[in-house]
Amino acid sequence: MKAALELAREAALAGETPVGAVIVDGEGHIIGRGRNRTEERDATAHAEVEAIRDASRELGDWRLEGCALYVTMEPCPMCAGAAYNARIAKLVYGAKDPRAGACGGLFNLFMEPLDRKIKIYGGIMEHECREILREFFEKRR
């Protein structure tokens, strides 16, 4: 999560909503990194999607079975779906998102009868993850 927080700080410096994500393989190595780039690129350039794309390039395969996604904010529906489709085994997030979170904040996509399950862990380094978001939006107001 510390590596994801560093990416969130990079996003904030670039004027992006400060969300960072990393993908870790089964041996604990970071194989994918991403930060929000929606202002720079487009609406799909969320940190999780960027990390999934990076990890897929690293492995040479879109299937990220056995991998874990660490992200500083609870994934939205698009990103939760991308993690599911990439066959992520474990999703770990920091700050809950009651407005758009799809892992329990607004609703839980993974409570649906899907053919694969993802282990979800929320609230990891929550204070640090929430604080970077609070500071960013406080400065913008």
Coordinates of C-alpha atoms in Angstrom, one line a residue:
M1 CA 0.0 0.0 0.0
K2 CA 3.0 2.3 0.6
A3 CA 3.9 2.1 -3.1
A4 CA 0.3 2.9 -4.1
L5 CA 0.3 5.9 -1.8
E6 CA 3.4 7.2 -3.5
L7 CA 1.7 6.9 -6.8
A8 CA -1.3 8.8 -5.4
R9 CA 1.0 11.6 -4.4
E10 CA 2.4 11.7 -7.9
A11 CA -1.2 11.9 -9.2
A12 CA -2.0 14.9 -6.9
L13 CA 1.2 16.7 -8.1
A14 CA -0.1 16.3 -11.6
G15 CA -3.5 17.7 -10.7
E16 CA -5.2 14.3 -10.8
T17 CA -7.4 12.9 -8.1
P18 CA -4.8 11.2 -5.8
V19 CA -5.4 7.5 -6.3
G20 CA -2.6 5.1 -6.8
A21 CA -2.6 1.3 -7.4
V22 CA -0.1 -1.5 -7.6
I23 CA -0.4 -5.1 -8.6
V24 CA 1.7 -7.7 -6.8
D25 CA 2.4 -11.2 -8.1
G26 CA 2.2 -14.3 -5.9
E27 CA 5.8 -13.9 -4.8
G28 CA 5.2 -10.4 -3.5
H29 CA 6.9 -8.5 -6.4
I30 CA 5.2 -5.4 -7.8
I31 CA 4.5 -6.1 -11.5
G32 CA 2.1 -3.2 -12.3
R33 CA 1.8 0.4 -11.3
G34 CA -0.8 3.0 -12.0
R35 CA -2.1 6.4 -10.9
N36 CA -5.1 8.4 -11.9
R37 CA -4.6 10.0 -15.3
T38 CA -8.2 10.9 -16.3
E39 CA -7.4 14.6 -16.9
E40 CA -4.3 13.7 -18.9
R41 CA -5.9 10.8 -20.9
D42 CA -9.5 9.9 -20.7
A43 CA -12.3 8.6 -18.4
T44 CA -10.9 5.1 -18.3
A45 CA -7.5 6.1 -17.0
H46 CA -8.1 5.2 -13.4
A47 CA -5.2 4.0 -11.3
E48 CA -6.5 0.4 -11.2
V49 CA -6.9 0.2 -14.9
E50 CA -3.5 1.6 -15.5
A51 CA -2.0 -0.9 -13.0
I52 CA -3.8 -3.8 -14.7
R53 CA -2.5 -2.7 -18.1
D54 CA 1.0 -2.4 -16.8
A55 CA 0.9 -5.8 -15.1
S56 CA -0.5 -7.4 -18.2
R57 CA 2.3 -6.0 -20.3
E58 CA 4.8 -7.2 -17.7
L59 CA 3.4 -10.8 -17.7
G60 CA 2.5 -10.8 -21.4
D61 CA -1.0 -12.0 -20.5
W62 CA -4.2 -10.3 -19.5
R63 CA -4.9 -13.0 -16.9
L64 CA -3.5 -11.9 -13.6
E65 CA -4.4 -15.0 -11.7
G66 CA -2.8 -15.2 -8.3
C67 CA -2.1 -11.5 -8.2
A68 CA -3.3 -8.9 -5.7
L69 CA -4.4 -5.3 -6.5
Y70 CA -3.6 -2.7 -3.9
V71 CA -5.3 0.6 -4.3
T72 CA -5.6 3.7 -2.1
M73 CA -9.3 4.2 -2.7
E74 CA -12.1 1.7 -3.0
P75 CA -12.6 0.8 -6.7
C76 CA -15.5 2.2 -8.7
P77 CA -17.8 -0.1 -10.7
M78 CA -15.5 0.1 -13.8
C79 CA -12.4 -0.7 -11.8
A80 CA -14.0 -3.5 -9.8
G81 CA -15.2 -5.0 -13.0
A82 CA -11.7 -4.7 -14.6
A83 CA -10.1 -6.4 -11.6
Y84 CA -12.7 -9.2 -11.9
N85 CA -12.1 -9.6 -15.6
A86 CA -8.4 -9.6 -15.2
R87 CA -8.9 -12.5 -12.7
I88 CA -7.3 -10.7 -9.8
A89 CA -7.3 -13.0 -6.7
K90 CA -7.2 -10.3 -4.0
L91 CA -8.2 -6.7 -3.9
V92 CA -6.9 -4.5 -1.0
Y93 CA -8.0 -0.9 -0.7
G94 CA -7.4 2.0 1.8
A95 CA -10.2 4.6 1.9
K96 CA -13.8 3.6 1.5
D97 CA -15.8 5.5 -1.2
P98 CA -19.4 5.9 -0.1
R99 CA -20.3 7.8 -3.3
A100 CA -19.0 5.4 -6.0
G101 CA -17.4 2.4 -4.3
A102 CA -18.2 -1.0 -5.7
C103 CA -16.7 -3.1 -2.9
G104 CA -19.1 -2.1 -0.1
G105 CA -19.0 1.7 -0.1
L106 CA -22.0 2.3 -2.3
F107 CA -22.7 -1.4 -3.2
N108 CA -20.7 -4.6 -3.4
L109 CA -20.3 -6.0 -6.9
F110 CA -18.7 -9.1 -5.4
M111 CA -21.8 -10.1 -3.5
E112 CA -23.4 -10.9 -6.8
P113 CA -23.4 -14.6 -8.0
L114 CA -20.2 -14.3 -10.1
D115 CA -18.4 -17.4 -11.3
R116 CA -15.1 -16.2 -9.6
K117 CA -14.5 -14.8 -6.2
I118 CA -12.1 -12.0 -5.3
K119 CA -10.9 -11.7 -1.7
I120 CA -11.6 -8.1 -0.6
Y121 CA -9.8 -6.3 2.3
G122 CA -10.7 -2.7 3.0
G123 CA -9.5 -0.1 5.4
I124 CA -5.8 -0.9 5.0
M125 CA -3.8 2.3 5.8
E126 CA -7.1 4.0 5.6
H127 CA -6.1 7.2 7.5
E128 CA -3.1 7.8 5.2
C129 CA -5.2 7.1 2.1
R130 CA -8.1 9.3 3.2
E131 CA -5.8 12.1 4.3
I132 CA -4.2 12.5 0.8
L133 CA -7.6 12.8 -0.7
R134 CA -8.8 15.3 1.9
E135 CA -5.7 17.5 1.4
F136 CA -6.1 17.4 -2.4
F137 CA -9.8 18.4 -2.4
E138 CA -9.2 21.0 0.4
K139 CA -6.7 22.8 -1.8
R140 CA -9.0 22.7 -4.9
R141 CA -11.8 24.4 -3.0

